[in-house]
XYZ file of C-alpha atoms in Angstrom:
729
model
C 80.529 152.438 88.183
C 82.698 155.389 89.250
C 84.198 155.634 85.778
C 80.759 155.669 84.137
C 79.421 158.321 86.564
C 82.442 160.550 85.852
C 81.886 160.003 82.145
C 78.248 161.046 82.594
C 79.283 164.357 84.190
C 81.617 164.979 81.296
C 78.846 164.335 78.774
C 76.226 166.653 80.384
C 77.668 169.988 79.046
C 77.705 168.579 75.558
C 74.113 167.457 75.961
C 73.168 170.964 77.198
C 74.745 172.531 74.168
C 73.048 170.191 71.749
C 69.686 170.600 73.517
C 69.909 174.408 73.378
C 70.727 174.281 69.677
C 67.747 172.029 69.000
C 65.357 174.321 70.949
C 66.644 177.483 69.273
C 66.046 175.913 65.869
C 62.560 174.901 67.034
C 61.757 178.402 68.230
C 62.970 179.868 64.931
C 60.570 177.607 63.097
C 57.765 178.460 65.559
C 58.378 182.200 65.121
C 58.262 181.885 61.330
C 54.985 179.955 61.599
C 53.399 182.616 63.873
C 54.547 185.398 61.560
C 52.949 183.733 58.552
C 49.777 183.095 60.521
C 49.190 186.692 61.743
C 50.445 188.417 58.598
C 46.993 188.881 57.028
C 45.015 189.981 60.164
C 47.894 192.253 61.227
C 47.937 193.879 57.796
C 44.216 194.590 58.039
C 44.632 196.173 61.451
C 47.535 198.294 60.263
C 45.603 199.493 57.182
C 42.696 200.433 59.414
C 45.104 202.388 61.619
C 43.670 200.824 64.723
C 46.536 200.621 67.187
C 44.211 199.458 69.970
C 43.017 196.462 67.991
C 46.597 195.687 66.993
C 47.643 195.783 70.636
C 44.736 193.535 71.544
C 45.812 191.061 68.878
C 49.364 191.061 70.217
C 48.138 190.609 73.798
C 46.009 187.651 72.735
C 49.015 186.030 71.101
C 51.161 186.491 74.223
C 48.667 184.501 76.229
C 50.650 181.514 75.002
C 52.947 180.600 77.949
C 56.003 180.473 75.721
C 55.425 183.812 73.838
C 56.901 186.442 76.100
C 56.377 189.539 73.910
C 55.441 190.593 70.370
C 56.019 193.808 68.500
C 55.969 195.416 65.076
C 58.377 197.944 63.597
C 57.090 199.761 60.500
C 60.460 201.398 59.889
C 63.819 201.524 61.614
C 63.066 205.042 62.923
C 59.615 204.257 64.237
C 58.657 203.322 67.757
C 57.769 199.638 67.996
C 54.135 198.728 68.370
C 54.504 196.070 71.030
C 53.179 194.493 74.179
C 54.223 195.899 77.499
C 56.466 192.902 78.163
C 58.735 193.786 75.241
C 62.278 194.212 76.609
C 63.543 197.777 76.361
C 66.777 196.615 74.735
C 64.901 195.645 71.607
C 64.585 198.708 69.382
C 63.504 199.111 65.807
C 66.811 200.609 64.715
C 68.758 197.667 66.151
C 66.873 194.650 64.824
C 69.711 193.583 62.554
C 71.715 192.032 65.407
C 68.921 189.565 66.159
C 69.116 188.245 62.659
C 72.825 187.213 62.834
C 74.094 183.649 63.588
C 74.018 183.027 67.345
C 72.296 186.329 68.087
C 68.810 184.971 68.830
C 69.176 184.681 72.614
C 68.740 187.642 74.959
C 69.774 187.431 78.571
C 67.347 189.375 80.738
C 66.295 189.655 84.351
C 63.449 187.275 83.609
C 65.860 184.718 82.206
C 66.998 183.833 78.705
C 64.703 185.005 75.915
C 64.609 183.983 72.275
C 64.256 186.904 69.821
C 63.094 186.226 66.264
C 62.725 188.987 63.654
C 60.616 188.149 60.617
C 59.939 190.512 57.655
C 56.254 191.493 57.468
C 55.717 193.874 54.515
C 52.418 195.709 54.113
C 51.162 198.373 51.729
C 51.587 200.937 54.484
C 55.059 199.778 55.568
C 56.921 197.792 52.885
C 59.977 197.274 55.201
C 58.026 196.341 58.307
C 59.270 193.643 60.616
C 57.583 191.465 63.198
C 59.474 190.829 66.441
C 58.613 187.698 68.447
C 60.183 187.065 71.868
C 59.833 183.589 73.416
C 60.411 182.687 77.030
C 63.279 180.108 77.208
C 62.903 179.164 80.905
C 61.227 175.908 79.880
C 64.469 175.009 78.117
C 66.405 175.293 81.409
C 63.814 173.042 83.057
C 64.096 170.544 80.241
C 67.916 170.744 80.443
C 67.856 169.928 84.161
C 65.583 166.981 83.486
C 67.862 165.838 80.691
C 70.888 166.027 82.977
C 69.080 163.906 85.552
C 68.001 161.367 82.978
C 71.497 161.151 81.515
C 73.018 160.590 84.954
C 70.337 158.023 85.833
C 70.938 156.289 82.539
C 74.664 155.991 83.108
C 74.155 154.855 86.710
C 71.753 152.173 85.502
C 74.142 151.222 82.756
C 76.970 150.988 85.307
C 74.866 148.749 87.534
C 73.948 146.463 84.640
C 77.553 146.271 83.449
C 78.760 145.608 87.011
C 76.200 142.809 87.449
C 77.163 141.260 84.124
C 80.820 141.513 85.103
C 80.148 139.845 88.454
C 78.166 137.038 86.814
C 80.835 136.448 84.182
C 83.568 136.585 86.829
C 81.652 134.112 88.998
C 81.179 131.732 86.089
C 84.828 132.108 85.116
C 85.908 131.544 88.708
C 83.837 128.394 88.947
C 85.305 127.141 85.686
C 88.788 128.018 86.867
C 88.283 126.240 90.190
C 86.840 123.214 88.373
C 89.862 123.209 86.099
C 92.281 123.440 89.016
C 90.492 120.598 90.807
C 90.599 118.522 87.651
C 94.303 119.046 87.102
C 94.939 118.203 90.779
C 93.163 114.926 90.123
C 95.788 114.212 87.497
C 93.628 115.200 84.507
C 95.417 118.416 83.692
C 97.674 116.961 81.042
C 95.085 115.341 78.797
C 95.294 116.195 75.139
C 91.490 116.319 74.769
C 89.855 117.486 78.012
C 86.554 115.824 78.858
C 83.640 117.294 80.762
C 84.743 118.498 84.174
C 88.390 118.487 83.165
C 90.628 121.554 82.872
C 90.699 123.596 79.707
C 93.768 123.905 77.561
C 94.920 127.104 79.249
C 95.547 125.194 82.484
C 97.938 122.690 80.975
C 100.995 124.985 81.098
C 100.620 125.353 84.883
C 99.549 121.762 85.578
C 103.050 120.282 85.793
C 104.437 123.074 87.960
C 101.455 123.012 90.320
C 101.476 119.234 90.640
C 105.232 119.208 91.200
C 104.864 121.830 93.931
C 102.117 119.836 95.635
C 104.186 116.656 95.439
C 107.160 118.421 97.002
C 104.987 119.833 99.784
C 103.398 116.440 100.421
C 106.809 114.787 100.438
C 108.153 117.344 102.912
C 105.153 116.960 105.207
C 105.242 113.179 104.947
C 108.975 113.008 105.577
C 108.628 115.295 108.606
C 105.667 113.354 109.987
C 107.294 109.976 109.342
C 110.602 110.993 110.896
C 108.799 112.110 114.059
C 107.107 108.739 114.509
C 108.609 105.769 116.266
C 107.361 103.118 113.860
C 106.161 100.010 115.656
C 103.120 97.714 115.636
C 101.424 100.112 118.061
C 102.156 103.058 115.769
C 100.771 101.165 112.797
C 97.653 100.213 114.750
C 97.165 103.842 115.795
C 97.494 105.021 112.191
C 95.075 102.368 110.999
C 92.609 103.371 113.717
C 92.925 107.079 112.886
C 93.099 106.907 109.098
C 91.379 103.633 108.228
C 89.107 103.038 111.190
C 86.811 100.121 110.486
C 88.338 99.491 107.065
C 88.454 95.973 105.663
C 92.114 94.918 105.110
C 92.930 91.790 103.088
C 96.381 90.464 102.135
C 96.813 88.061 99.216
C 99.966 86.013 98.642
C 100.848 82.629 97.263
C 102.934 81.632 100.277
C 101.141 81.294 103.587
C 102.717 82.590 106.795
C 102.098 79.303 108.634
C 102.240 75.820 107.121
C 100.751 72.793 108.884
C 102.649 69.583 108.072
C 101.708 66.072 109.084
C 104.582 64.385 110.948
C 103.435 60.903 111.893
C 100.658 61.231 114.428
C 101.080 64.939 115.099
C 100.877 68.219 113.157
C 103.931 70.443 112.946
C 103.707 74.184 112.274
C 106.370 75.726 110.026
C 107.140 79.314 109.106
C 108.501 79.387 105.535
C 111.805 81.005 104.570
C 110.425 83.979 102.667
C 111.233 87.643 102.706
C 107.616 88.362 101.829
C 106.316 86.521 104.885
C 108.996 88.126 107.038
C 107.777 91.567 105.956
C 104.020 91.036 105.951
C 103.359 88.833 108.958
C 104.010 91.637 111.495
C 101.701 93.891 109.486
C 98.812 91.471 109.698
C 99.330 91.138 113.444
C 98.867 94.898 113.655
C 95.939 95.097 111.215
C 93.904 92.084 112.391
C 92.662 91.470 108.854
C 92.465 88.411 106.616
C 95.397 86.774 104.820
C 94.417 84.798 101.717
C 97.070 82.263 100.645
C 97.588 78.908 98.990
C 97.196 76.022 101.432
C 100.257 73.934 100.582
C 100.858 72.012 103.801
C 100.027 68.325 104.123
C 97.861 69.024 107.191
C 96.459 72.415 106.142
C 93.002 71.015 105.368
C 92.834 69.267 108.729
C 93.053 72.421 110.842
C 90.777 74.889 108.995
C 87.101 75.482 109.733
C 84.286 74.974 107.234
C 85.125 78.356 105.661
C 88.749 77.262 105.122
C 89.953 79.701 107.794
C 92.251 79.378 110.784
C 93.269 81.975 113.371
C 97.017 82.678 113.538
C 99.638 83.000 115.003
C 99.036 79.775 116.940
C 100.444 81.112 120.198
C 98.440 84.353 120.109
C 95.837 84.590 117.297
C 95.700 88.085 115.788
C 94.256 87.599 112.289
C 92.562 85.048 110.030
C 94.383 82.898 107.470
C 92.069 81.935 104.593
C 93.458 79.065 102.529
C 92.829 78.533 98.829
C 93.148 74.984 97.512
C 94.886 74.143 94.249
C 95.137 70.776 92.584
C 98.572 69.334 91.823
C 98.022 70.139 88.144
C 96.998 73.734 88.895
C 99.989 74.240 91.182
C 102.365 72.782 88.603
C 101.074 75.112 85.872
C 100.417 78.286 87.849
C 103.218 78.226 90.417
C 106.042 76.041 89.157
C 105.308 76.643 85.488
C 104.309 80.169 84.548
C 105.354 81.959 87.763
C 108.726 80.331 88.386
C 109.828 79.009 85.010
C 108.496 82.049 83.179
C 108.180 85.272 85.163
C 110.917 84.610 87.749
C 113.827 84.176 85.284
C 112.307 86.846 83.023
C 112.473 89.475 85.788
C 115.878 88.465 87.193
C 119.027 89.064 85.213
C 120.558 85.715 86.144
C 121.036 84.468 82.575
C 118.506 81.659 82.847
C 116.204 81.310 79.850
C 112.492 81.745 80.739
C 110.041 79.077 79.576
C 106.494 79.981 78.540
C 103.807 77.383 77.828
C 100.182 78.102 76.904
C 98.892 75.450 79.325
C 100.836 77.129 82.155
C 99.275 80.451 81.218
C 95.791 78.906 81.319
C 96.461 77.596 84.851
C 97.879 80.997 85.859
C 94.683 82.753 84.731
C 92.495 80.156 86.455
C 94.456 80.372 89.734
C 94.254 84.181 89.736
C 90.505 83.921 89.214
C 90.207 81.432 92.098
C 92.068 83.804 94.434
C 89.920 86.710 93.227
C 86.769 84.814 94.209
C 88.265 84.123 97.645
C 89.057 87.813 98.165
C 85.550 88.825 97.127
C 84.088 86.256 99.512
C 86.236 87.533 102.405
C 85.443 91.203 101.746
C 83.082 92.528 104.409
C 82.434 95.791 102.554
C 82.209 97.013 98.960
C 85.446 98.954 99.318
C 88.058 96.833 101.103
C 91.767 97.562 101.074
C 93.436 94.634 99.320
C 97.222 94.171 99.431
C 98.214 91.904 96.534
C 101.686 90.445 96.855
C 104.136 89.558 94.136
C 104.362 88.162 90.645
C 102.043 85.201 91.215
C 99.027 87.517 90.969
C 99.647 89.913 88.090
C 96.067 89.457 86.845
C 94.412 89.633 90.260
C 94.147 93.459 90.661
C 92.045 93.834 87.496
C 89.863 90.857 88.452
C 89.174 92.328 91.907
C 88.361 95.770 90.540
C 85.978 94.303 87.983
C 83.936 92.777 90.828
C 84.602 95.407 93.515
C 84.997 98.719 91.652
C 85.234 100.686 94.900
C 88.045 98.557 96.332
C 91.477 100.076 96.934
C 93.982 97.574 95.551
C 97.631 97.983 96.541
C 99.904 95.646 94.612
C 103.527 95.190 95.614
C 105.913 93.578 93.115
C 108.627 92.054 95.284
C 111.029 91.107 92.477
C 112.804 93.360 89.973
C 110.985 94.685 86.913
C 113.130 94.356 83.761
C 113.437 96.799 80.887
C 110.686 96.815 78.208
C 112.772 94.861 75.694
C 113.306 92.015 78.147
C 109.715 91.915 79.407
C 108.337 91.860 75.858
C 109.727 88.305 75.578
C 106.634 87.107 77.452
C 103.860 86.229 74.962
C 101.230 87.558 77.376
C 103.123 90.686 78.444
C 100.255 93.130 77.584
C 97.767 91.050 79.630
C 100.106 91.040 82.633
C 100.688 94.788 82.487
C 96.968 95.501 82.018
C 96.194 93.266 84.997
C 98.629 95.118 87.228
C 97.147 98.451 86.141
C 93.940 97.402 87.860
C 95.744 98.413 91.053
C 95.074 101.728 92.745
C 98.727 101.782 93.827
C 101.498 99.631 92.338
C 104.672 99.468 94.428
C 108.259 98.480 93.669
C 111.403 98.379 95.796
C 113.378 100.967 93.815
C 112.736 103.926 91.528
C 114.681 102.117 88.815
C 112.048 99.370 88.763
C 109.273 102.008 88.677
C 110.930 103.580 85.656
C 111.182 100.225 83.902
C 107.502 99.475 84.510
C 106.316 102.838 83.194
C 108.534 102.376 80.119
C 106.982 98.936 79.607
C 103.456 100.364 79.781
C 104.417 103.029 77.268
C 105.799 100.355 74.953
C 103.030 97.734 75.187
C 99.697 99.472 75.855
C 97.603 102.363 74.609
C 97.468 104.072 77.987
C 97.995 107.621 79.234
C 101.328 107.774 81.053
C 102.068 110.735 83.309
C 105.804 110.662 83.999
C 105.633 113.717 86.239
C 103.124 112.071 88.585
C 104.284 108.503 87.832
C 100.724 107.402 87.185
C 99.050 105.486 84.385
C 95.441 105.777 83.235
C 93.921 102.767 81.484
C 90.224 102.383 80.825
C 89.367 105.371 83.007
C 91.176 103.882 86.028
C 94.204 105.645 87.455
C 97.128 103.604 88.835
C 99.833 105.331 90.870
C 103.311 103.783 90.517
C 105.307 104.286 93.713
C 108.584 103.271 95.361
C 108.235 101.512 98.721
C 111.532 99.950 99.871
C 110.569 96.944 101.971
C 112.195 96.242 105.311
C 111.902 94.065 108.429
C 110.288 94.350 111.849
C 112.173 96.514 114.357
C 113.237 95.827 116.965
C 113.611 92.066 116.514
C 111.623 90.012 119.002
C 113.177 88.753 122.191
C 112.573 85.193 120.995
C 115.190 85.620 118.230
C 117.790 87.841 119.912
C 117.307 86.785 123.514
C 120.324 84.476 123.570
C 123.613 86.362 124.219
C 126.053 86.721 121.347
C 128.867 84.880 123.159
C 126.598 81.936 123.807
C 125.517 81.897 120.150
C 129.151 81.924 119.013
C 130.094 79.047 121.296
C 127.061 76.887 120.448
C 127.383 77.406 116.691
C 131.030 76.351 116.692
C 130.257 73.372 118.884
C 127.399 72.178 116.651
C 129.599 72.422 113.556
C 132.634 70.869 115.297
C 134.742 74.011 114.968
C 137.253 75.550 117.392
C 135.977 78.354 119.600
C 138.331 80.884 117.974
C 137.392 79.771 114.447
C 136.311 82.587 112.072
C 132.847 82.046 110.596
C 130.902 83.657 107.787
C 127.187 83.125 107.174
C 124.944 83.025 104.127
C 121.163 82.547 104.359
C 119.160 82.006 101.192
C 116.654 79.892 99.427
C 118.409 77.449 97.137
C 117.835 79.669 94.109
C 120.075 80.454 91.148
C 119.445 84.207 91.548
C 121.050 84.248 95.022
C 124.590 83.847 93.695
C 125.532 80.913 95.952
C 127.882 79.469 93.335
C 129.577 82.844 92.895
C 129.842 83.089 96.682
C 131.612 79.725 96.928
C 133.987 80.702 94.129
C 134.862 83.895 96.012
C 135.654 81.798 99.108
C 137.802 79.521 96.993
C 139.600 82.558 95.589
C 140.175 83.902 99.137
C 141.831 80.661 100.186
C 143.971 80.737 97.030
C 145.114 84.317 97.631
C 145.287 84.136 101.441
C 146.227 80.557 102.342
C 146.680 81.574 105.989
C 142.891 81.331 106.322
C 142.850 77.654 105.423
C 141.774 75.721 108.537
C 140.975 78.971 110.383
C 137.868 80.084 108.535
C 134.618 78.357 107.525
C 131.568 79.655 105.705
C 128.184 78.299 106.816
C 125.624 78.345 104.020
C 122.007 77.859 105.063
C 120.116 76.975 101.880
C 116.392 76.365 102.263
C 115.113 73.939 99.605
C 113.003 75.749 97.024
C 111.016 74.726 93.918
C 112.799 71.413 93.795
C 110.393 70.047 91.179
C 111.789 72.459 88.556
C 114.718 71.115 86.523
C 116.667 74.366 86.723
C 116.522 74.279 90.520
C 117.495 70.620 90.664
C 120.507 71.334 88.456
C 121.392 74.352 90.566
C 121.281 72.350 93.801
C 123.495 69.682 92.253
C 126.009 72.349 91.178
C 126.032 73.923 94.643
C 126.616 70.600 96.379
C 129.285 69.611 93.879
C 131.153 72.913 94.167
C 131.047 72.846 97.997
C 132.404 69.278 97.982
C 135.184 70.135 95.573
C 136.309 73.188 97.570
C 136.198 71.253 100.844
C 138.257 68.445 99.357
C 140.776 70.947 98.040
C 141.270 72.979 101.246
C 140.114 70.752 104.081
C 143.313 68.725 104.612
C 141.809 66.960 107.633
C 140.903 70.226 109.388
C 137.768 72.344 109.471
C 135.916 72.442 106.117
C 135.904 75.837 104.331
C 132.200 75.446 103.492
C 129.495 74.031 105.744
C 126.405 73.524 103.567
C 123.052 73.182 105.347
C 120.354 72.376 102.747
C 117.369 72.273 105.082
C 114.687 74.476 106.543
C 115.656 76.572 109.591
C 113.289 78.407 111.889
C 113.825 82.170 112.372
C 115.220 81.615 115.870
C 117.946 79.329 114.513
C 118.781 81.714 111.665
C 119.192 84.652 114.049
C 121.533 82.609 116.236
C 123.718 82.051 113.170
C 123.590 85.803 112.418
C 124.730 86.638 115.940
C 127.505 84.019 115.966
C 129.062 84.873 112.570
C 131.876 87.334 111.957
C 130.320 88.482 108.704
C 127.345 87.871 106.421
C 127.789 87.492 102.668
C 124.847 88.422 100.378
C 125.893 87.821 96.765
C 122.569 87.926 94.874
C 122.929 88.228 91.121
C 119.707 90.266 90.947
C 117.337 90.960 93.812
C 114.480 93.340 94.485
C 115.638 94.152 98.026
C 117.050 91.124 99.932
C 115.943 91.168 103.545
C 118.721 88.849 104.728
C 121.044 91.865 104.728
C 118.668 93.819 106.970
C 118.028 90.818 109.218
C 121.750 90.421 109.809
C 122.056 94.107 110.734
C 119.051 93.851 113.063
C 120.483 90.757 114.768
C 123.766 92.460 115.674
C 122.763 94.449 118.734
C 126.391 94.072 119.842
C 127.324 96.358 116.893
C 129.848 93.836 115.641
C 130.085 91.944 112.373
C 130.513 92.969 108.744
C 127.978 92.879 105.907
C 129.242 92.049 102.392
C 126.510 93.024 99.952
C 125.980 92.572 96.227
C 125.603 95.751 94.247
C 122.704 94.133 92.369
C 120.373 94.164 95.391
C 117.948 96.905 96.332
C 119.456 96.878 99.835
C 122.790 98.111 98.417
C 121.131 101.470 97.727
C 120.108 101.783 101.381
C 123.128 100.326 103.159
C 126.233 101.974 101.668
C 128.187 101.218 104.871
C 128.269 97.550 103.853
C 131.134 96.257 101.713
C 129.504 96.574 98.261
C 130.796 94.044 95.705
C 130.148 92.710 92.225
C 129.405 88.988 92.800
C 130.729 88.119 89.345
C 134.164 89.506 90.305
C 135.762 86.725 92.365
C 138.893 88.737 93.132
C 136.933 91.711 94.413
C 134.745 89.460 96.556
C 137.811 87.649 97.928
C 139.339 90.987 98.896
C 136.072 91.953 100.644
C 136.088 88.640 102.532
C 139.623 89.253 103.750
C 138.729 92.822 104.734
C 135.707 91.574 106.678
C 137.793 89.000 108.546
C 140.446 91.561 109.496
C 138.324 94.680 110.045
C 138.983 96.384 113.417
C 136.156 96.216 115.903
C 135.918 100.029 116.016
C 135.248 100.217 112.272
C 132.771 97.371 112.537
C 130.956 99.293 115.246
C 130.841 102.531 113.224
C 129.514 100.815 110.115
C 127.010 98.655 111.968
C 125.709 101.570 114.019
C 124.858 103.545 110.876
C 123.179 100.579 109.220
C 121.177 99.725 112.325
C 119.990 103.324 112.549
C 118.664 103.194 109.002
C 116.947 99.809 109.430
C 115.399 101.025 112.685
C 114.041 104.190 111.087
C 112.853 102.595 107.850
C 111.400 99.394 109.223
C 108.592 97.219 107.880
C 105.934 99.142 109.811
C 106.934 102.320 108.051
C 106.893 100.467 104.711
C 103.349 99.240 105.330
C 102.284 102.508 106.938
C 103.301 104.514 103.886
C 101.274 102.297 101.573
C 98.233 102.324 103.836
C 98.448 106.087 104.394
C 98.633 106.620 100.633
C 95.587 104.388 100.311
C 93.777 106.437 102.985
C 94.569 109.690 101.165
C 93.370 108.178 97.903
C 90.116 107.035 99.497
C 89.466 110.442 101.100
C 90.140 112.182 97.805
C 87.802 109.779 96.058
C 85.009 110.488 98.544
C 85.443 114.265 98.207
C 85.300 114.045 94.435
C 82.350 111.695 94.484
C 84.285 108.605 93.404
C 84.377 106.181 96.346
C 86.627 103.796 94.457
C 89.547 106.108 95.240
C 90.836 105.875 91.700
C 89.615 109.369 91.020
């Protein structure tokens, strides 16, 4: 507006000049017209010699408001015959100057006057001239009006332009804000933006802005998490603050409590499972519903008419909803497709996976049965569902199809192989598409996240955002995240209440070993991925290289029976038993056996007593997502003694570098680690164990669950703000 007003002031002099020129030209034409009009009557008056009548004629003409004076000069030497208003500066002998270019204006006391000289020849005076003087004051008035109008015009124009600018700026700002919001929703990198999504000009800044936000969120989260003392109470407080009143459902194949018929009474077992170890404390804190396969012989006897039972038995905190499978369904879904197909496919243990179409049909049917159970247990349209492990790859998509507003968090507890390996599965695209029904898909390590995203890129037509680690399929966004699983901290008094010295004495007494006998411990399911055979070979190699340990050292292997109906597992158990027998026969010599093999189920309390009594723990998994045995051993050693030998092929090896990291396929290296563990000074044991215990304490299972649930809470809030309650916005 200021610029236009200044421009208007600069234009006004030019307008004045042009206006004056136009009026002068108009007055010239007017003077010529008057001269032609009065020529004949003036000639008659002059011929009659009547000066009075001529003066009267001139006076009559000057009655026009614009005609100031009129006069007639017969010759240059004569006195002008004129009205009394004729300016004295106009003389007959000086009329030539009023005929020149630019000489028509006379400045007088009365204001500017226009002087026009027109030839008016008569018979009496052939060189006579008529002088007409017009008052130009009206031109000044018109000029002032013109100046005002010009200024008003430019002010109005400035206002209109300013309003248009404001409107355009407002519209542009709204579009810009909409674009920024869209790219923050993860839509900023689309090749063809849809309605409500950012325009192409935002794409160059999308990655940088999203990266900055991720870094800020990570910093804030890390600071907030590090300031919390993660415990069940902390988790309950977070759930109350962030997910107050939310419906939380956990789905897993294995149930946390199994009821077995033993004669005339029912026995309650807790299965040997890292998944149950991690999730059971979470459910105690959440007070939700756990949906699982009822596999116990007395499971049906103890449930109510809705197939539910309150657990834990000693202090009920949540509901266990059991799903029933026939023997044929269990054989196809669990033993067949899950454990003969997906399990060896995802573990690099060099066991060939087996895929059968009938197993796949049972797998689909079982997933659908669990989906119906989840939907039945959901109290709201938007529950938080935590789907656990490879048994339910199709479940997330099935749940979202029925409950579009649900927040589905799927955690894949086993490794995810590279795309080439996973493509072996005939139904690989269906499995990946099923998992992408999740709102959040979690893995133990970033390496597994990378493999999954690569697999999606290879098998499906989906939009993969490698900056955000998210995948969009069918309009649904799935975030792929790393959540390293852990254990409850601190361990309960029921498992670490017995003193270490007492544990050491009782363990040696039970196994008929001297009190000073060195003992190592291994705790696993009897599974070929756990490297039990490689572990025994390393012990054999130790006794070959260091014969002084013969009769002074024994390794106790607790091997919980697992999937014994599968041929591969039966063969593996036979190999383990055979190898243990052979080594014992070779190095026993009537003394303590080098290997004490316990193929039976042990309760957590018994396992922790073994942890506390052993000099070291050997985890030799050939491929493992995390392996919680390593963390359990660290948690059990509140005396800060003991050594952890850990396979480099476990997720735990990335978190516990203070352990002795080994390649389980290298018997010599493992034997050297065994000898180092048996001879390590107590001060070094304390330093290593203290660091590992600090990490397990800080990154415990409550933090693992809290991170997933907090991410779910953020996703749900974002979805509500953007008008998409399903949180996948």
